[in-house]
CSV table of C-alpha atoms in Angstrom, one decimal:
chain,number,residue,atom,x,y,z
A,1,ASP,CA,73.2,54.2,5.3
A,2,LEU,CA,76.6,55.2,2.9
A,3,ALA,CA,75.6,58.6,2.4
A,4,TRP,CA,74.5,59.1,6.5
A,5,ALA,CA,78.0,58.1,7.3
A,6,ASP,CA,80.0,61.2,5.2
A,7,GLU,CA,77.3,64.3,6.6
A,8,PRO,CA,78.5,67.2,9.1
A,9,GLU,CA,78.5,66.1,12.6
A,10,GLU,CA,76.3,68.9,13.3
A,11,LEU,CA,73.2,67.5,10.4
A,12,ALA,CA,73.7,63.9,12.4
A,13,ARG,CA,72.8,65.5,16.0
A,14,LEU,CA,69.7,67.1,14.4
A,15,ARG,CA,68.9,63.5,13.1
A,16,ASN,CA,69.2,61.9,15.1
A,17,ASN,CA,67.6,64.8,18.0
A,18,ALA,CA,65.0,63.8,15.2
A,19,ALA,CA,64.1,60.6,15.1
A,20,TYR,CA,64.1,60.7,19.4
A,21,TRP,CA,61.8,62.7,18.8
A,22,LEU,CA,59.3,61.4,16.8
A,23,ARG,CA,60.0,58.1,18.5
A,24,ARG,CA,58.3,59.5,21.6
A,25,ALA,CA,55.5,61.8,20.2
A,26,GLY,CA,55.0,58.2,18.1
A,27,THR,CA,54.7,55.7,21.7
A,28,LEU,CA,52.4,58.9,23.0
A,29,ALA,CA,49.7,59.2,20.5
A,30,LEU,CA,50.2,54.7,20.9
A,31,THR,CA,48.6,55.5,24.6
A,32,ARG,CA,46.0,57.6,23.7
A,33,TYR,CA,45.2,54.4,21.0
A,34,ASP,CA,45.5,57.5,18.1
A,35,LEU,CA,46.8,54.4,16.3
A,36,ASP,CA,47.2,56.2,13.0
A,37,GLU,CA,49.6,59.2,14.2
A,38,GLY,CA,51.3,56.8,16.0
A,39,ILE,CA,52.3,54.8,13.3
A,40,GLU,CA,53.1,57.8,10.5
A,41,LEU,CA,55.7,59.3,13.4
A,42,LEU,CA,57.4,55.8,14.4
A,43,ARG,CA,57.6,55.5,10.8
A,44,ARG,CA,59.2,59.3,10.3
A,45,ALA,CA,61.2,58.5,12.8
A,46,VAL,CA,62.3,55.3,10.9
A,47,ASP,CA,63.3,57.1,7.4
A,48,VAL,CA,65.6,59.5,9.6
A,49,GLU,CA,67.2,56.8,11.9
A,50,ALA,CA,70.9,55.8,10.7
A,51,ASP,CA,71.4,53.0,13.3
A,52,PRO,CA,69.9,49.4,12.0
A,53,ASN,CA,69.1,47.9,15.0
A,54,THR,CA,67.4,50.9,16.6
A,55,ARG,CA,65.3,50.8,13.3
A,56,ALA,CA,64.4,47.4,13.9
A,57,GLU,CA,63.0,48.7,17.0
A,58,LEU,CA,61.0,51.0,15.4
A,59,TRP,CA,59.8,48.5,13.0
A,60,ARG,CA,58.7,46.0,15.7
A,61,GLU,CA,56.7,49.8,17.0
A,62,ILE,CA,55.2,49.9,14.0
A,63,GLY,CA,54.3,46.2,13.9
A,64,ARG,CA,52.7,46.9,17.7
A,65,ALA,CA,51.3,49.6,16.7
A,66,ASN,CA,49.1,47.7,14.1
A,67,ALA,CA,48.5,44.9,16.0
A,68,LEU,CA,46.5,47.3,18.3
A,69,GLY,CA,44.0,48.0,15.6
A,70,PHE,CA,43.4,44.4,14.6
A,71,ARG,CA,45.1,45.1,11.2
A,72,GLY,CA,46.9,41.0,10.8
A,73,ALA,CA,48.7,41.7,7.5
A,74,GLU,CA,50.9,44.7,8.1
A,75,PHE,CA,51.9,43.9,11.4
A,76,TRP,CA,53.1,40.5,9.9
A,77,GLU,CA,55.0,43.0,7.4
A,78,ALA,CA,56.7,45.6,9.9
A,79,MET,CA,57.6,42.5,12.3
A,80,GLU,CA,59.1,40.4,9.0
A,81,LYS,CA,60.6,44.2,8.4
A,82,SER,CA,62.5,44.2,11.5
A,83,LEU,CA,64.2,40.8,11.7
A,84,GLU,CA,65.4,41.7,8.0
A,85,LEU,CA,67.1,45.0,9.5
A,86,THR,CA,69.2,43.4,12.5
A,87,LYS,CA,70.6,40.0,13.5
A,88,ASP,CA,71.2,41.2,17.2
A,89,LYS,CA,69.6,38.0,19.2
A,90,GLY,CA,68.0,40.4,22.1
A,91,ILE,CA,66.1,42.6,20.0
A,92,ARG,CA,65.7,39.1,17.3
A,93,GLY,CA,64.5,37.3,20.8
A,94,GLU,CA,62.5,40.7,21.9
A,95,THR,CA,60.7,41.1,18.1
A,96,TYR,CA,59.5,36.7,17.8
A,97,ALA,CA,58.4,37.1,21.5
A,98,GLU,CA,55.9,40.1,20.4
A,99,LEU,CA,54.9,38.3,17.2
A,100,GLY,CA,54.3,35.7,18.6
A,101,TYR,CA,52.4,37.2,21.5
A,102,GLN,CA,50.3,39.2,19.3
A,103,THR,CA,49.3,36.3,17.1
A,104,SER,CA,48.5,34.6,19.7
A,105,MET,CA,45.9,36.8,21.5
A,106,ARG,CA,44.6,38.1,18.0
A,107,ALA,CA,44.3,34.8,16.2
A,108,GLY,CA,41.3,36.0,14.1
A,109,MET,CA,41.8,39.0,12.7
A,110,TRP,CA,43.6,37.4,9.8
A,111,ASN,CA,41.1,36.4,6.4
A,112,ARG,CA,43.1,33.2,6.3
A,113,ALA,CA,44.1,32.1,10.4
A,114,PRO,CA,47.7,32.2,10.9
A,115,ASP,CA,49.7,28.5,10.5
A,116,ARG,CA,49.8,26.6,13.6
A,117,ASP,CA,53.3,25.5,13.0
A,118,VAL,CA,54.7,28.7,12.4
A,119,VAL,CA,53.6,30.4,15.3
A,120,ASN,CA,54.8,27.8,17.4
A,121,ASP,CA,57.7,28.2,15.9
A,122,TRP,CA,58.2,31.9,16.7
A,123,ILE,CA,57.4,31.2,19.7
A,124,ASP,CA,59.7,28.8,20.6
A,125,LYS,CA,62.3,31.0,19.4
A,126,GLY,CA,61.3,34.3,20.9
A,127,ILE,CA,61.7,31.9,24.4
A,128,ALA,CA,65.0,30.9,23.2
A,129,LEU,CA,66.3,34.5,22.2
A,130,THR,CA,65.2,36.6,25.2
A,131,ALA,CA,67.3,36.6,28.0
A,132,PRO,CA,65.3,35.5,31.1
A,133,GLY,CA,63.5,37.8,34.1
A,134,THR,CA,63.0,40.3,31.2
A,135,ALA,CA,59.5,41.5,29.8
A,136,ALA,CA,60.1,40.0,26.3
A,137,ARG,CA,60.1,36.5,27.9
A,138,ALA,CA,56.7,37.2,29.9
A,139,LYS,CA,55.3,38.1,26.6
A,140,ALA,CA,56.9,34.7,24.5
A,141,LEU,CA,56.0,32.6,27.2
A,142,SER,CA,52.3,33.4,27.9
A,143,ALA,CA,51.9,33.4,23.9
A,144,LYS,CA,52.8,29.5,24.8
A,145,ILE,CA,49.8,29.6,27.3
A,146,PHE,CA,47.1,31.2,24.9
A,147,TRP,CA,48.7,29.3,21.6
A,148,ALA,CA,48.9,25.4,23.2
A,149,ASP,CA,47.1,22.5,22.7
A,150,ASP,CA,47.5,21.8,26.4
A,151,PRO,CA,48.5,25.1,28.0
A,152,SER,CA,52.0,24.3,30.5
A,153,GLU,CA,51.5,25.8,34.0
A,154,GLU,CA,55.1,25.7,34.2
A,155,ALA,CA,55.1,28.0,31.2
A,156,ALA,CA,52.5,30.5,33.1
A,157,ARG,CA,54.1,30.5,36.4
A,158,GLU,CA,57.6,31.6,34.6
A,159,ALA,CA,56.0,34.7,33.4
A,160,SER,CA,54.3,35.7,36.5
A,161,GLU,CA,57.2,35.3,38.3
A,162,ILE,CA,58.7,37.6,36.2
A,163,ALA,CA,56.0,39.9,35.1
A,164,ASP,CA,55.2,40.2,39.7
A,165,ALA,CA,59.8,40.8,39.7
A,166,LEU,CA,59.1,43.9,37.5
A,167,GLY,CA,56.5,45.1,38.9
A,168,ASP,CA,55.0,46.0,35.8
A,169,PRO,CA,51.0,46.1,35.7
A,170,GLU,CA,50.4,45.2,32.8
A,171,LEU,CA,52.5,42.2,32.2
A,172,GLN,CA,51.2,40.9,35.4
A,173,ALA,CA,48.0,41.0,34.7
A,174,ASN,CA,49.1,38.9,31.9
A,175,GLY,CA,50.5,36.8,33.7
A,176,TYR,CA,47.7,36.2,35.2
A,177,PHE,CA,45.4,35.3,32.3
A,178,ALA,CA,47.9,33.0,31.6
A,179,HIS,CA,47.8,31.2,35.2
A,180,ALA,CA,43.2,31.5,34.6
A,181,PHE,CA,43.9,29.8,30.7
A,182,ALA,CA,46.2,26.9,31.7
A,183,ALA,CA,43.6,26.5,35.0
A,184,TYR,CA,40.8,26.5,32.6
A,185,TYR,CA,42.3,23.6,30.2
A,186,ALA,CA,42.9,22.6,33.2
A,187,ARG,CA,39.0,21.9,34.0
A,188,ARG,CA,39.6,23.5,37.3
A,189,PHE,CA,37.2,26.3,37.3
A,190,ASP,CA,37.8,27.3,40.5
A,191,GLU,CA,41.1,27.7,40.2
A,192,ALA,CA,41.4,29.6,37.2
A,193,ASP,CA,38.3,31.9,38.7
A,194,GLU,CA,40.9,33.0,41.1
A,195,TRP,CA,44.0,33.6,39.0
A,196,ALA,CA,41.4,35.6,36.6
A,197,LYS,CA,39.4,38.1,39.2
A,198,ARG,CA,43.4,39.2,40.3
A,199,PRO,CA,44.4,41.5,37.6
A,200,LEU,CA,40.8,43.5,38.5
A,201,GLU,CA,43.4,44.6,41.9
A,202,LEU,CA,45.8,46.7,38.9
A,203,VAL,CA,42.8,48.3,36.6
A,204,ASP,CA,43.7,51.8,38.3
A,205,GLU,CA,47.3,51.2,37.4
A,206,LEU,CA,46.9,50.5,34.3
A,207,LYS,CA,47.6,52.5,31.5
A,208,ASP,CA,46.9,50.4,28.0
A,209,PRO,CA,43.1,51.1,27.7
A,210,GLU,CA,42.8,48.0,25.9
A,211,MET,CA,44.3,45.9,29.1
A,212,VAL,CA,41.7,47.0,31.1
A,213,ALA,CA,38.9,45.6,29.3
A,214,SER,CA,40.9,42.4,28.7
A,215,ILE,CA,40.9,42.1,32.8
A,216,TYR,CA,36.8,42.5,32.3
A,217,GLU,CA,36.7,40.0,29.5
A,218,THR,CA,38.8,37.2,31.1
A,219,PRO,CA,36.7,35.4,33.4
A,220,ILE,CA,33.3,35.5,31.5
A,221,PRO,CA,34.3,31.9,30.4
A,222,ILE,CA,35.1,31.1,33.8
A,223,HIS,CA,31.7,33.1,34.8
A,224,ALA,CA,29.7,31.0,32.1
A,225,VAL,CA,31.0,27.4,32.2
A,226,ARG,CA,30.3,27.6,36.1
A,227,GLY,CA,27.1,28.6,35.8
A,228,ARG,CA,27.3,32.3,36.8
A,229,PHE,CA,25.2,34.4,34.6
A,230,ASP,CA,24.5,37.1,36.0
A,231,GLU,CA,28.7,37.7,36.8
A,232,ALA,CA,29.6,37.0,33.6
A,233,GLU,CA,26.9,39.2,32.0
A,234,SER,CA,27.8,41.8,34.4
A,235,MET,CA,31.3,41.9,33.4
A,236,ALA,CA,30.8,41.5,29.4
A,237,ALA,CA,28.4,45.2,30.2
A,238,ARG,CA,32.3,46.2,31.7
A,239,PHE,CA,34.1,44.8,28.3
A,240,ASP,CA,31.6,46.5,26.1
A,241,ALA,CA,32.0,49.7,27.6
A,242,ALA,CA,35.6,49.5,28.0
A,243,THR,CA,35.7,48.8,24.0
A,244,GLN,CA,34.3,51.9,23.3
A,245,PRO,CA,37.3,54.1,23.2
A,246,LEU,CA,39.3,51.8,21.1
A,247,SER,CA,39.2,50.5,17.6
A,248,ALA,CA,36.0,49.7,15.6
A,249,HIS,CA,37.5,46.4,15.9
A,250,HIS,CA,36.9,46.1,19.8
A,251,ARG,CA,33.7,47.2,19.6
A,252,LEU,CA,32.6,44.3,17.7
A,253,HIS,CA,34.5,42.4,20.4
A,254,GLY,CA,32.3,44.4,22.5
A,255,VAL,CA,28.7,43.7,21.1
A,256,ALA,CA,30.0,40.1,20.2
A,257,LEU,CA,30.8,38.5,23.6
A,258,LEU,CA,27.0,39.7,24.7
A,259,ALA,CA,25.8,38.0,22.0
A,260,GLU,CA,27.8,35.2,23.0
A,261,LEU,CA,25.8,35.0,26.8
A,262,ASP,CA,23.0,35.1,24.7
A,263,GLU,CA,23.4,32.3,22.4
A,264,LEU,CA,24.7,30.3,25.9
A,265,ARG,CA,21.3,31.2,27.3
A,266,GLY,CA,19.9,30.2,24.3
A,267,GLU,CA,17.8,33.9,24.3
A,268,TRP,CA,17.2,34.1,21.0
A,269,ALA,CA,14.3,37.0,21.7
A,270,ALA,CA,17.1,39.0,23.8
A,271,LEU,CA,19.8,38.4,20.4
A,272,ARG,CA,17.4,39.4,18.2
A,273,GLY,CA,17.2,42.5,19.8
A,274,LEU,CA,21.0,42.9,19.4
A,275,THR,CA,20.6,42.1,15.8
A,276,PRO,CA,21.2,45.2,14.7
A,277,ARG,CA,23.9,46.4,16.6
A,278,VAL,CA,25.7,43.5,15.7
A,279,GLU,CA,24.7,44.2,12.1
A,280,GLN,CA,26.2,48.0,12.2
A,281,ALA,CA,29.4,46.8,14.2
A,282,VAL,CA,30.3,44.1,11.6
A,283,HIS,CA,29.5,46.8,9.0
A,284,ALA,CA,32.0,49.4,10.5
A,285,ASN,CA,34.5,46.5,10.7
A,286,LEU,CA,35.3,45.1,7.5
A,287,GLU,CA,38.5,46.9,6.6
A,288,THR,CA,40.2,44.7,9.8
A,289,PRO,CA,39.3,40.8,9.3
A,290,CYS,CA,37.8,38.8,12.6
A,291,VAL,CA,36.1,35.4,12.6
A,292,ARG,CA,33.8,37.0,15.1
A,293,ASN,CA,32.3,39.2,12.3
A,294,GLU,CA,31.0,36.2,10.6
A,295,ARG,CA,30.4,34.4,14.1
A,296,THR,CA,28.0,36.8,15.3
A,297,LEU,CA,26.3,37.5,12.7
A,298,LEU,CA,25.5,33.1,12.2
A,299,VAL,CA,24.7,33.4,16.2
A,300,CYS,CA,22.1,35.8,15.2
A,301,ALA,CA,20.9,34.3,12.0
A,302,ALA,CA,20.2,31.3,14.6
A,303,ALA,CA,17.9,33.6,17.3
A,304,SER,CA,16.3,34.6,14.1
A,305,ARG,CA,15.4,30.9,13.1
A,306,ALA,CA,14.6,29.4,16.0
A,307,LEU,CA,11.8,32.8,16.5
A,308,GLY,CA,10.7,31.1,12.9
A,309,ASP,CA,12.1,34.3,11.4
A,310,VAL,CA,13.8,32.4,8.3
A,311,ALA,CA,13.8,35.1,5.3
A,312,ALA,CA,16.3,37.3,7.8
A,313,ALA,CA,17.9,34.0,9.0
A,314,GLU,CA,19.0,33.2,5.3
A,315,ARG,CA,20.0,36.9,5.0
A,316,LEU,CA,22.7,37.1,7.7
A,317,GLU,CA,23.8,33.4,6.7
A,318,GLU,CA,24.4,34.4,3.9
A,319,ARG,CA,26.6,37.7,4.8
A,320,ALA,CA,28.1,35.8,7.2
A,321,GLN,CA,29.9,33.5,4.3
A,322,ALA,CA,30.5,36.1,1.9
A,323,LEU,CA,33.2,37.2,4.6
A,324,GLY,CA,34.8,34.6,3.5
A,325,MET,CA,36.6,33.6,6.3
A,326,GLU,CA,39.2,30.2,6.1
A,327,GLY,CA,40.7,27.9,8.7
A,328,TYR,CA,38.5,28.7,11.6
A,329,ASP,CA,35.7,25.9,11.2
A,330,LEU,CA,36.8,24.6,14.7
A,331,VAL,CA,35.7,28.3,16.3
A,332,LEU,CA,32.6,28.7,13.8
A,333,SER,CA,31.4,24.9,14.7
A,334,GLY,CA,29.0,25.7,17.8
A,335,ALA,CA,27.5,28.0,15.3
A,336,ARG,CA,27.0,26.9,12.5
A,337,MET,CA,25.9,23.0,14.1
A,338,ARG,CA,23.0,25.5,15.7
A,339,LEU,CA,21.7,26.5,12.8
A,340,ALA,CA,21.9,23.1,10.9
A,341,LEU,CA,20.0,21.5,14.2
A,342,LEU,CA,17.4,24.5,13.7
A,343,ARG,CA,17.4,23.3,9.4
A,344,ASP,CA,17.4,19.9,10.9
A,345,ASP,CA,20.1,19.7,8.0
A,346,VAL,CA,20.9,16.0,9.1
A,347,ASP,CA,24.4,15.5,6.7
A,348,GLU,CA,25.8,19.3,8.0
A,349,ILE,CA,24.8,17.8,11.0
A,350,GLU,CA,26.8,14.9,11.0
A,351,ARG,CA,29.7,16.7,9.2
A,352,LEU,CA,30.1,19.0,12.1
A,353,VAL,CA,29.8,16.0,15.0
A,354,GLU,CA,33.1,14.6,13.5
A,355,LEU,CA,34.6,18.0,13.1
A,356,ILE,CA,34.2,18.7,16.7
A,357,GLY,CA,34.3,15.5,18.1
A,358,ALA,CA,38.3,15.6,16.9
A,359,SER,CA,39.0,18.6,18.9
A,360,GLY,CA,39.3,17.0,21.3
A,361,GLN,CA,41.1,18.6,24.0
A,362,ARG,CA,41.0,22.3,22.2
A,363,ALA,CA,36.6,22.0,22.7
A,364,PHE,CA,37.1,24.0,25.6
A,365,PHE,CA,38.5,27.1,23.9
A,366,TRP,CA,35.6,30.1,24.8
A,367,PHE,CA,33.9,29.4,21.3
A,368,LYS,CA,33.8,25.9,22.1
A,369,LEU,CA,31.2,25.6,25.1
A,370,SER,CA,28.3,26.6,22.4
A,371,ALA,CA,29.8,23.7,20.2
A,372,THR,CA,29.9,21.0,23.1
A,373,VAL,CA,25.9,22.1,24.2
A,374,ALA,CA,25.2,21.8,20.7
A,375,LEU,CA,26.8,18.3,19.8
A,376,LEU,CA,25.1,17.0,22.4
A,377,ASP,CA,22.0,17.9,20.9
A,378,ALA,CA,22.9,17.1,17.6
A,379,ALA,CA,23.0,13.2,19.0
A,380,VAL,CA,20.5,13.5,20.2
A,381,ARG,CA,19.2,14.2,16.5
A,382,LEU,CA,20.6,11.9,14.9
A,383,GLY,CA,19.5,8.8,17.5
A,384,ASP,CA,23.1,8.0,18.3
A,385,ARG,CA,22.5,7.5,22.0
A,386,GLU,CA,26.6,5.8,22.1
A,387,LEU,CA,27.8,9.1,20.7
A,388,ALA,CA,25.8,10.6,23.4
A,389,GLU,CA,27.0,9.0,26.4
A,390,GLU,CA,30.2,9.2,25.4
A,391,GLU,CA,30.3,12.8,25.2
A,392,ALA,CA,28.3,13.5,28.3
A,393,GLU,CA,29.9,11.5,30.6
A,394,PRO,CA,33.4,13.6,30.6
A,395,LEU,CA,31.3,16.8,30.8
A,396,LEU,CA,29.8,15.1,34.2
A,397,GLU,CA,33.3,14.4,35.9
A,398,LEU,CA,33.5,18.6,35.3
A,399,GLY,CA,31.5,20.0,37.9
A,400,SER,CA,30.8,22.5,35.9
A,401,ALA,CA,27.1,24.2,36.3
A,402,TYR,CA,26.2,25.2,33.4
A,403,LEU,CA,26.9,21.2,31.3
A,404,GLU,CA,25.6,19.2,33.6
A,405,PRO,CA,22.0,19.4,33.1
């Protein structure tokens, strides 16, 4: 920085122009999902940019690019560098908002699950440091919804109002996601369905292909809990297709969602038929951790065991366990419970009953829908009528066509 302060004016102008065009080219590469090229161009822009605040912004963009590729460690590292470079309140607020938003949306992309208190702190700082009515504040508020144990409808309302005022279709879709998420957790499934449908009207306006995929993904848990599996399957097929031009991690999500619907329906033969594709997708995605790598292998293992292929089930389960994901017990509990029931492993069943029963409100997270059903099956296997009735009674009040039977 000191050397740059003494450089000739013409050289400074050339360097500033280089930083501008490198940043521009990097941003355009990211819109094409050419993530490696985009990150390289943004790093070169950092190298020639003199202003520390602008370098902080560039590192935030590099962090976001890594998040788009589900490179969790690189994402956090870049965001830390951004925060270290500036004391500007607005820039720091935008960085904390992006930190909270991307982490809450991609919470399974680390070998060890993110610390909930740390992420809550990032989100709170993002809300506190961003100006009202800004895109960054809308992202921070959305993160608050996606990360909360009990999502705030007030936060969803503000995020959506900001997005509508700014007229940004990506932000608008995200605001509608937040509304759908809050309504889903509040067990108002009809309302959640209405909010989840609204982003479909924005598909043609969106420039971010990942957001298009998310628009197809968001309604699926709502269709499933309402027992509308034809609609869920249709959306899952569109989501799967939308992930194909993106990263290996996105493509893993595409096939995983298909497997998760088969899991909920107990379509074990269809799931076994999907298993080779799942294994290929997991192998292609080994460079970026994902809880769905492990979980989808476990679901496929359950299908093989249900169909009597014990050797295949054991092989898939061993492969899943070798991935070494930590801190995701609640997310994995439904698949693990199904396997324990199929093996008739009473000790494991009892351990998972305690884990799922203690999850409370968060039991209705998408992955936990299968755990809820598995918990009822476990109560039957254990001969625990009190547990069965305790768990079933509140479910009957939901009006869920999937859970009521």
